XYZ file of C-alpha atoms in Angstrom:
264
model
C -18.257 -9.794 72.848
C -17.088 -8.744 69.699
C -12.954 -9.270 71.086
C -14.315 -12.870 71.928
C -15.401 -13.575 68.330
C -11.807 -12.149 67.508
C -9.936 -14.245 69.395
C -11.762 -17.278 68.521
C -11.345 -16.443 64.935
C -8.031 -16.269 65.121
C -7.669 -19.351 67.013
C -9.794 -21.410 64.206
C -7.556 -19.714 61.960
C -4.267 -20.800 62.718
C -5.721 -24.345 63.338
C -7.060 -24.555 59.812
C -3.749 -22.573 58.714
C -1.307 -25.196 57.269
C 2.258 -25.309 58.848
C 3.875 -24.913 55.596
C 2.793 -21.226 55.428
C 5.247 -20.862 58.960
C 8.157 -22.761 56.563
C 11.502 -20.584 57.854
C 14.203 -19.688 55.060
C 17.978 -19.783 56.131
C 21.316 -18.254 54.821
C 24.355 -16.372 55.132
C 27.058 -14.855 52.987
C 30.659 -16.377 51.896
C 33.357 -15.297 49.905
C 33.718 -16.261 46.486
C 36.823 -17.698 45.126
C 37.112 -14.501 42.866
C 38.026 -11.040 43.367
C 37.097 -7.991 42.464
C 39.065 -4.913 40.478
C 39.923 -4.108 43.924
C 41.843 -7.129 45.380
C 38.315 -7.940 47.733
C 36.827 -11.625 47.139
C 33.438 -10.832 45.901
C 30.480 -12.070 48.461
C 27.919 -15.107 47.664
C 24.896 -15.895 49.211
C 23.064 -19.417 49.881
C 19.573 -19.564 50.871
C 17.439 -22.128 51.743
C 13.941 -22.466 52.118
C 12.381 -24.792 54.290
C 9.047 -25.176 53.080
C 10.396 -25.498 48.883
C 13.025 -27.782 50.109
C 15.182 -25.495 47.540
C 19.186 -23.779 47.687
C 19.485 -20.566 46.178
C 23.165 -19.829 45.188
C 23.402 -15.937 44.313
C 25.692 -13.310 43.562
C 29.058 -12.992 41.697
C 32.157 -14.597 41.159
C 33.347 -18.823 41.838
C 32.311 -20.774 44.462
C 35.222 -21.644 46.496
C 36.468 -25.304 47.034
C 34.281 -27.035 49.644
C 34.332 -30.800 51.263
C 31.764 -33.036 51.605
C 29.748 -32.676 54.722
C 31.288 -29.579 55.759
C 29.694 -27.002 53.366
C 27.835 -23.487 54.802
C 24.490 -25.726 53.941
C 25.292 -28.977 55.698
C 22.993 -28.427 58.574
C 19.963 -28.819 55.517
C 21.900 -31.247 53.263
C 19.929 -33.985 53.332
C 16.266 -31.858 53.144
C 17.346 -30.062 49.863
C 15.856 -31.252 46.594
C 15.891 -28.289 44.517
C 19.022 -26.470 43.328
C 19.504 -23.110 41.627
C 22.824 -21.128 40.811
C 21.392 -17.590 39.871
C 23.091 -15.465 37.344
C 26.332 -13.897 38.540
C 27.920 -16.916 39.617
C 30.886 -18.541 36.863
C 31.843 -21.291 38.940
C 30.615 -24.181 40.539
C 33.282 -25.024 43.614
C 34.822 -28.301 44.203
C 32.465 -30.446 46.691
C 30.134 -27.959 46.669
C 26.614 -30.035 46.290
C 28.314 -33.592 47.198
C 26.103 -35.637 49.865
C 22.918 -33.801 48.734
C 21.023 -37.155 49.168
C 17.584 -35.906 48.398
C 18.435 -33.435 45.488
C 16.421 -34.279 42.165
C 16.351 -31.126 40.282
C 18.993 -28.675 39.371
C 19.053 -25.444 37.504
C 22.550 -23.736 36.055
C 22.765 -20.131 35.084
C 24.098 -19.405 31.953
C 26.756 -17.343 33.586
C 28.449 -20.656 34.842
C 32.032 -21.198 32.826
C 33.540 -23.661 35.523
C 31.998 -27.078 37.193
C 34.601 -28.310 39.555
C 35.440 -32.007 40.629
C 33.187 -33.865 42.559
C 30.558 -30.732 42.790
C 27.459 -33.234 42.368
C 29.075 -36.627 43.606
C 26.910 -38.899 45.863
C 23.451 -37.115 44.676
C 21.510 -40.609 45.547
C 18.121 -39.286 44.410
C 19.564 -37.217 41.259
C 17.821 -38.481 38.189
C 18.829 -36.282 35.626
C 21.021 -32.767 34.775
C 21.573 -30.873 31.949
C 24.985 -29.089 31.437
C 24.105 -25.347 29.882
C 26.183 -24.894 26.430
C 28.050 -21.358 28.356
C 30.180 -24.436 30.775
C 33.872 -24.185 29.301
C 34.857 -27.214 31.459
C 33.157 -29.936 33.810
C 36.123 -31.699 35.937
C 36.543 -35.421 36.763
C 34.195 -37.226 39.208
C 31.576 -34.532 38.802
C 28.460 -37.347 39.125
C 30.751 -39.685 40.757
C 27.810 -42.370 42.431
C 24.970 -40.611 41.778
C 22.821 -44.067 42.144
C 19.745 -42.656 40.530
C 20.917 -40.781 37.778
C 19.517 -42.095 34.297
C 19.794 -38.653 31.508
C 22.894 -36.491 31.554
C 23.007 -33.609 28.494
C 25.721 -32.007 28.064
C 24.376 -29.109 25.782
C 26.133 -27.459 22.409
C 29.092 -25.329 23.209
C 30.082 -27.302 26.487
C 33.722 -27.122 26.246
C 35.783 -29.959 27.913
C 34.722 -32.842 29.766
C 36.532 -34.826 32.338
C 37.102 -38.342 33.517
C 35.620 -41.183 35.376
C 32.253 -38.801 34.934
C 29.595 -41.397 35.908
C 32.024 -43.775 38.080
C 28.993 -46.382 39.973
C 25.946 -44.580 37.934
C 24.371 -47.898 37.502
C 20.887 -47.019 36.832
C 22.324 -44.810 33.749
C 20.756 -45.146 30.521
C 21.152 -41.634 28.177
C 24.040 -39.304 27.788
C 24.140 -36.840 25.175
C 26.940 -34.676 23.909
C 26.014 -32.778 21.220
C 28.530 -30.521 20.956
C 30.505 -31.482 17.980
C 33.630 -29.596 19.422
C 33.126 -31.008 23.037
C 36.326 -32.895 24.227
C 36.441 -35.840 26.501
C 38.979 -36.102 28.742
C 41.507 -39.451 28.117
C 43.216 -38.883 31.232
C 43.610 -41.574 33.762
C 41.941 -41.028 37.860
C 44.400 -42.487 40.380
C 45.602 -45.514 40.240
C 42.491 -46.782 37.998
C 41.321 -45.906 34.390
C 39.868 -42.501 33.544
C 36.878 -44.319 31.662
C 33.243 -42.427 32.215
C 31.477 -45.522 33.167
C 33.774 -47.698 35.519
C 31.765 -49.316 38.106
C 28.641 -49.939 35.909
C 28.736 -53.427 35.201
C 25.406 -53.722 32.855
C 25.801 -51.881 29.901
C 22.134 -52.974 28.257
C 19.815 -50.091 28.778
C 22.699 -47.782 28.308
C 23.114 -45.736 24.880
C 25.595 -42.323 24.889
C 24.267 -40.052 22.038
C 26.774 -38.278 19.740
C 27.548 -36.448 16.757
C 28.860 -38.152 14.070
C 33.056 -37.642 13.606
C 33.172 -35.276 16.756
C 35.751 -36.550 19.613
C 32.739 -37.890 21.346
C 32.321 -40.168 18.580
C 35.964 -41.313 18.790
C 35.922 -41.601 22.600
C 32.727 -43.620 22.524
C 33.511 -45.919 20.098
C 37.686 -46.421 20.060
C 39.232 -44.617 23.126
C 37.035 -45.912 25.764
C 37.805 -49.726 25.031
C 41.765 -48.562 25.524
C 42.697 -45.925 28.446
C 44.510 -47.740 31.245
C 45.853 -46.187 34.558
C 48.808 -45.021 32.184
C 49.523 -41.452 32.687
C 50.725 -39.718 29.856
C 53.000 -36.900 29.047
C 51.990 -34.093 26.840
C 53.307 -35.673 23.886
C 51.066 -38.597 24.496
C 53.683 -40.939 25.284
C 53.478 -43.292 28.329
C 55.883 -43.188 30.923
C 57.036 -44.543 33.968
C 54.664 -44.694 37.173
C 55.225 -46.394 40.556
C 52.112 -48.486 39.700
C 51.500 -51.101 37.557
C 49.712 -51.206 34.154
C 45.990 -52.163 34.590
C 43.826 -53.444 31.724
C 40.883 -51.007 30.515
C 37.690 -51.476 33.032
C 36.138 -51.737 29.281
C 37.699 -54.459 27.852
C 38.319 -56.446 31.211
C 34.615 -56.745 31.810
C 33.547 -57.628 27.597
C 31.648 -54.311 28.028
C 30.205 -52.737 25.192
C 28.618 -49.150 24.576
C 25.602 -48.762 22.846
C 26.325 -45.502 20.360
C 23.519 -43.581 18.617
C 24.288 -40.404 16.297
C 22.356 -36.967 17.014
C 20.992 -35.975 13.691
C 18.864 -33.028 14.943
Protein backbone atom coordinates (compact mmCIF):
# COMPACT_ATOMS: atom_id res chain seq x y z
CA UNK A 1 0.00 0.00 0.00
CA UNK A 2 2.38 2.28 1.23
CA UNK A 3 4.74 1.76 -2.43
CA UNK A 4 1.30 2.72 -4.09
CA UNK A 5 1.06 6.06 -2.24
CA UNK A 6 4.83 6.39 -3.40
CA UNK A 7 4.41 6.01 -6.74
CA UNK A 8 1.45 8.12 -7.00
CA UNK A 9 3.26 10.81 -5.21
CA UNK A 10 5.77 10.88 -7.38
CA UNK A 11 3.64 10.85 -10.32
CA UNK A 12 1.58 14.09 -8.95
CA UNK A 13 4.89 15.38 -8.43
CA UNK A 14 6.46 15.59 -11.60
CA UNK A 15 3.05 16.71 -13.07
CA UNK A 16 2.90 19.71 -10.78
CA UNK A 17 6.87 19.97 -11.29
CA UNK A 18 7.48 22.77 -13.88
CA UNK A 19 9.62 21.82 -17.00
CA UNK A 20 11.96 24.56 -16.42
CA UNK A 21 13.46 22.74 -13.38
CA UNK A 22 14.52 19.76 -16.32
CA UNK A 23 16.19 23.06 -18.36
CA UNK A 24 19.64 21.17 -19.81
CA UNK A 25 22.97 23.38 -19.85
CA UNK A 26 25.42 22.87 -22.87
CA UNK A 27 29.19 23.54 -23.58
CA UNK A 28 32.51 22.62 -24.59
CA UNK A 29 36.03 23.95 -24.52
CA UNK A 30 38.08 26.00 -27.37
CA UNK A 31 41.29 27.43 -27.63
CA UNK A 32 41.91 30.88 -26.98
CA UNK A 33 43.72 33.07 -29.32
CA UNK A 34 46.51 33.42 -26.59
CA UNK A 35 49.16 31.33 -25.30
CA UNK A 36 50.58 30.48 -22.43
CA UNK A 37 54.47 30.82 -20.99
CA UNK A 38 54.65 27.54 -22.57
CA UNK A 39 53.83 28.00 -26.31
CA UNK A 40 50.06 26.05 -25.49
CA UNK A 41 46.87 28.28 -26.49
CA UNK A 42 45.18 28.61 -23.23
CA UNK A 43 41.52 26.76 -23.13
CA UNK A 44 37.99 28.73 -22.94
CA UNK A 45 34.84 27.51 -22.09
CA UNK A 46 31.14 28.54 -23.31
CA UNK A 47 28.19 27.43 -21.52
CA UNK A 48 24.80 27.77 -22.04
CA UNK A 49 21.89 27.28 -20.09
CA UNK A 50 18.71 26.44 -21.42
CA UNK A 51 16.34 27.35 -18.92
CA UNK A 52 18.30 31.24 -18.19
CA UNK A 53 18.52 31.60 -21.86
CA UNK A 54 22.22 32.85 -20.78
CA UNK A 55 26.20 32.25 -22.45
CA UNK A 56 28.80 31.95 -20.03
CA UNK A 57 32.26 32.78 -21.60
CA UNK A 58 35.05 31.59 -19.00
CA UNK A 59 38.56 31.13 -18.59
CA UNK A 60 41.77 32.89 -19.82
CA UNK A 61 43.24 34.46 -22.62
CA UNK A 62 41.36 36.12 -26.28
CA UNK A 63 38.67 34.76 -27.92
CA UNK A 64 39.74 33.73 -31.26
CA UNK A 65 38.28 35.24 -34.56
CA UNK A 66 34.88 33.67 -35.30
CA UNK A 67 32.17 34.18 -38.33
CA UNK A 68 28.81 34.77 -38.14
CA UNK A 69 26.67 31.72 -37.93
CA UNK A 70 29.42 29.42 -37.51
CA UNK A 71 30.47 30.02 -33.85
CA UNK A 72 30.84 26.83 -31.09
CA UNK A 73 27.23 28.38 -29.87
CA UNK A 74 25.35 28.59 -33.14
CA UNK A 75 23.19 25.62 -32.53
CA UNK A 76 21.54 28.15 -29.44
CA UNK A 77 22.12 31.50 -31.22
CA UNK A 78 18.97 32.63 -31.62
CA UNK A 79 17.60 31.37 -27.81
CA UNK A 80 20.40 33.38 -26.01
CA UNK A 81 19.47 36.64 -24.33
CA UNK A 82 21.88 36.93 -21.64
CA UNK A 83 25.64 37.33 -22.09
CA UNK A 84 28.52 37.14 -19.63
CA UNK A 85 32.42 37.16 -20.26
CA UNK A 86 33.78 36.04 -16.75
CA UNK A 87 37.03 37.30 -15.48
CA UNK A 88 40.07 35.79 -17.19
CA UNK A 89 39.11 36.54 -20.56
CA UNK A 90 41.08 40.01 -22.32
CA UNK A 91 39.53 39.71 -25.53
CA UNK A 92 36.42 39.68 -27.17
CA UNK A 93 37.03 37.73 -30.79
CA UNK A 94 36.01 39.02 -34.07
CA UNK A 95 32.27 37.75 -34.89
CA UNK A 96 32.06 36.29 -31.82
CA UNK A 97 28.29 37.32 -30.59
CA UNK A 98 27.12 38.50 -34.28
CA UNK A 99 23.50 37.03 -35.22
CA UNK A 100 22.57 36.77 -31.49
CA UNK A 101 18.99 37.91 -32.47
CA UNK A 102 17.42 37.61 -29.10
CA UNK A 103 20.36 38.94 -26.89
CA UNK A 104 19.27 42.02 -24.63
CA UNK A 105 21.66 42.04 -21.84
CA UNK A 106 25.37 41.83 -21.70
CA UNK A 107 27.90 41.81 -18.96
CA UNK A 108 31.94 42.53 -19.61
CA UNK A 109 34.57 41.56 -17.13
CA UNK A 110 36.86 44.01 -16.22
CA UNK A 111 39.65 41.82 -17.43
CA UNK A 112 38.53 42.58 -21.12
CA UNK A 113 41.42 44.93 -22.95
CA UNK A 114 40.29 44.00 -26.62
CA UNK A 115 36.60 44.15 -28.41
CA UNK A 116 37.13 42.99 -31.91
CA UNK A 117 35.20 44.02 -35.19
CA UNK A 118 31.86 43.09 -35.66
CA UNK A 119 31.75 41.05 -32.11
CA UNK A 120 28.04 42.38 -31.40
CA UNK A 121 26.83 43.19 -35.08
CA UNK A 122 23.21 42.19 -36.01
CA UNK A 123 22.06 41.97 -32.11
CA UNK A 124 18.25 42.81 -33.33
CA UNK A 125 16.85 42.79 -29.78
CA UNK A 126 20.06 44.58 -28.11
CA UNK A 127 18.84 47.69 -26.40
CA UNK A 128 21.64 48.87 -24.61
CA UNK A 129 25.64 48.04 -23.55
CA UNK A 130 27.99 49.56 -21.54
CA UNK A 131 31.75 49.43 -22.49
CA UNK A 132 33.81 48.79 -18.95
CA UNK A 133 36.59 51.72 -18.55
CA UNK A 134 39.60 48.46 -18.47
CA UNK A 135 38.63 48.14 -22.81
CA UNK A 136 41.93 49.64 -24.46
CA UNK A 137 40.22 49.41 -27.90
CA UNK A 138 36.65 48.60 -29.45
CA UNK A 139 37.19 47.96 -33.42
CA UNK A 140 35.00 49.17 -36.33
CA UNK A 141 31.48 47.76 -36.93
CA UNK A 142 31.29 46.49 -33.37
CA UNK A 143 27.17 47.34 -33.17
CA UNK A 144 26.99 47.34 -36.82
CA UNK A 145 22.71 46.97 -37.23
CA UNK A 146 21.85 46.37 -33.99
CA UNK A 147 18.05 47.60 -34.84
CA UNK A 148 17.07 47.97 -31.24
CA UNK A 149 19.85 49.50 -29.68
CA UNK A 150 18.96 53.01 -28.04
CA UNK A 151 22.04 53.70 -24.91
CA UNK A 152 25.65 52.86 -25.67
CA UNK A 153 28.34 54.04 -22.66
CA UNK A 154 31.45 53.86 -23.30
CA UNK A 155 32.85 54.23 -19.65
CA UNK A 156 36.09 56.46 -18.34
CA UNK A 157 39.37 54.98 -19.35
CA UNK A 158 38.00 53.26 -22.63
CA UNK A 159 40.87 53.73 -24.83
CA UNK A 160 40.21 53.93 -28.65
CA UNK A 161 37.15 53.69 -30.51
CA UNK A 162 36.57 52.66 -34.04
CA UNK A 163 34.53 53.48 -37.07
CA UNK A 164 31.18 53.18 -38.63
CA UNK A 165 30.25 52.03 -34.75
CA UNK A 166 26.43 52.25 -35.00
CA UNK A 167 26.18 51.82 -39.00
CA UNK A 168 21.81 51.22 -39.40
CA UNK A 169 21.22 51.77 -35.40
CA UNK A 170 18.14 53.66 -36.19
CA UNK A 171 16.28 53.46 -33.05
CA UNK A 172 19.54 55.13 -31.32
CA UNK A 173 19.06 57.91 -29.09
CA UNK A 174 22.15 58.19 -26.19
CA UNK A 175 25.82 57.62 -26.51
CA UNK A 176 28.12 58.63 -23.94
CA UNK A 177 31.87 58.89 -23.93
CA UNK A 178 33.09 60.15 -20.99
CA UNK A 179 36.40 59.48 -21.17
CA UNK A 180 38.11 62.71 -21.77
CA UNK A 181 41.18 60.82 -23.32
CA UNK A 182 38.95 58.38 -25.42
CA UNK A 183 39.84 58.62 -29.21
CA UNK A 184 37.50 58.17 -32.07
CA UNK A 185 38.60 56.63 -34.88
CA UNK A 186 38.61 59.10 -38.33
CA UNK A 187 39.36 56.30 -40.47
CA UNK A 188 37.32 55.53 -43.47
CA UNK A 189 35.28 51.58 -43.80
CA UNK A 190 35.52 50.39 -47.42
CA UNK A 191 34.60 52.15 -50.00
CA UNK A 192 32.14 54.42 -47.74
CA UNK A 193 32.80 56.96 -44.86
CA UNK A 194 34.03 55.82 -41.46
CA UNK A 195 31.22 58.07 -39.77
CA UNK A 196 29.53 56.29 -36.44
CA UNK A 197 26.06 56.86 -37.57
CA UNK A 198 25.79 56.17 -41.44
CA UNK A 199 22.60 54.57 -42.22
CA UNK A 200 20.50 56.47 -39.58
CA UNK A 201 18.64 58.85 -41.46
CA UNK A 202 16.64 60.69 -38.41
CA UNK A 203 18.87 62.33 -36.27
CA UNK A 204 15.93 63.94 -33.79
CA UNK A 205 15.83 61.81 -30.72
CA UNK A 206 19.51 61.33 -31.02
CA UNK A 207 22.01 63.28 -28.56
CA UNK A 208 25.94 61.78 -28.13
CA UNK A 209 27.12 62.95 -24.63
CA UNK A 210 30.70 64.27 -24.21
CA UNK A 211 33.22 65.98 -22.31
CA UNK A 212 33.89 69.27 -23.06
CA UNK A 213 37.45 69.82 -25.33
CA UNK A 214 38.11 65.93 -25.33
CA UNK A 215 38.46 64.37 -29.05
CA UNK A 216 34.92 63.27 -28.63
CA UNK A 217 33.99 66.75 -28.54
CA UNK A 218 35.93 67.50 -31.74
CA UNK A 219 34.67 64.38 -33.55
CA UNK A 220 31.09 65.15 -32.62
CA UNK A 221 30.94 68.47 -33.50
CA UNK A 222 33.74 69.16 -36.55
CA UNK A 223 35.15 65.77 -37.81
CA UNK A 224 31.99 63.95 -38.28
CA UNK A 225 30.44 66.57 -40.80
CA UNK A 226 33.95 65.95 -42.93
CA UNK A 227 35.45 62.20 -43.21
CA UNK A 228 34.92 60.89 -46.73
CA UNK A 229 35.94 57.39 -48.11
CA UNK A 230 39.51 59.12 -48.33
CA UNK A 231 42.08 56.96 -46.85
CA UNK A 232 44.81 58.63 -45.36
CA UNK A 233 48.44 58.12 -44.80
CA UNK A 234 50.01 58.50 -41.46
CA UNK A 235 50.84 61.95 -42.01
CA UNK A 236 47.23 62.69 -42.58
CA UNK A 237 47.52 63.45 -46.08
CA UNK A 238 45.09 62.01 -48.70
CA UNK A 239 46.22 59.96 -51.36
CA UNK A 240 45.41 58.14 -54.27
CA UNK A 241 42.68 55.24 -54.18
CA UNK A 242 41.12 53.25 -57.05
CA UNK A 243 37.77 54.74 -55.90
CA UNK A 244 36.31 57.84 -56.16
CA UNK A 245 35.86 60.64 -53.56
CA UNK A 246 32.39 60.39 -51.86
CA UNK A 247 30.79 63.29 -49.97
CA UNK A 248 30.43 62.81 -46.01
CA UNK A 249 27.08 60.58 -45.27
CA UNK A 250 26.80 63.78 -42.77
CA UNK A 251 26.69 66.54 -44.85
CA UNK A 252 25.01 64.72 -47.93
CA UNK A 253 21.92 64.00 -45.91
CA UNK A 254 21.75 67.95 -43.92
CA UNK A 255 22.24 65.73 -40.82
CA UNK A 256 22.92 67.23 -37.67
CA UNK A 257 24.10 65.79 -34.17
CA UNK A 258 22.57 66.79 -31.18
CA UNK A 259 25.79 67.34 -28.59
CA UNK A 260 25.36 67.60 -24.80
CA UNK A 261 28.51 68.06 -22.37
CA UNK A 262 28.97 65.52 -19.30
CA UNK A 263 29.49 67.74 -16.35
CA UNK A 264 29.36 64.97 -13.68
Amino acid sequence: MKKIHLFALLVFAAVLIPTSVFAKTYGAEFNSATKDPNGNLYTLVWIFDENSKSLTIEGKGDMPEMSSGAQPWAKYIKQIENLSVEDGVTAIGKRSFGGMSALKNVEIAPTVKYIRMRAFENCAALEEITIPGTVENIQDQSFLNCKALRKVVFEDGVGSIGCYMFGSCKALEDVYVYGENTTISRMRSNQDDGVWFRGITDFSNLTAHCRQGSDADKYFTEDIYTITNWANNTKGDEKEQSFPKKENSMTAGGYHLNVEYITE
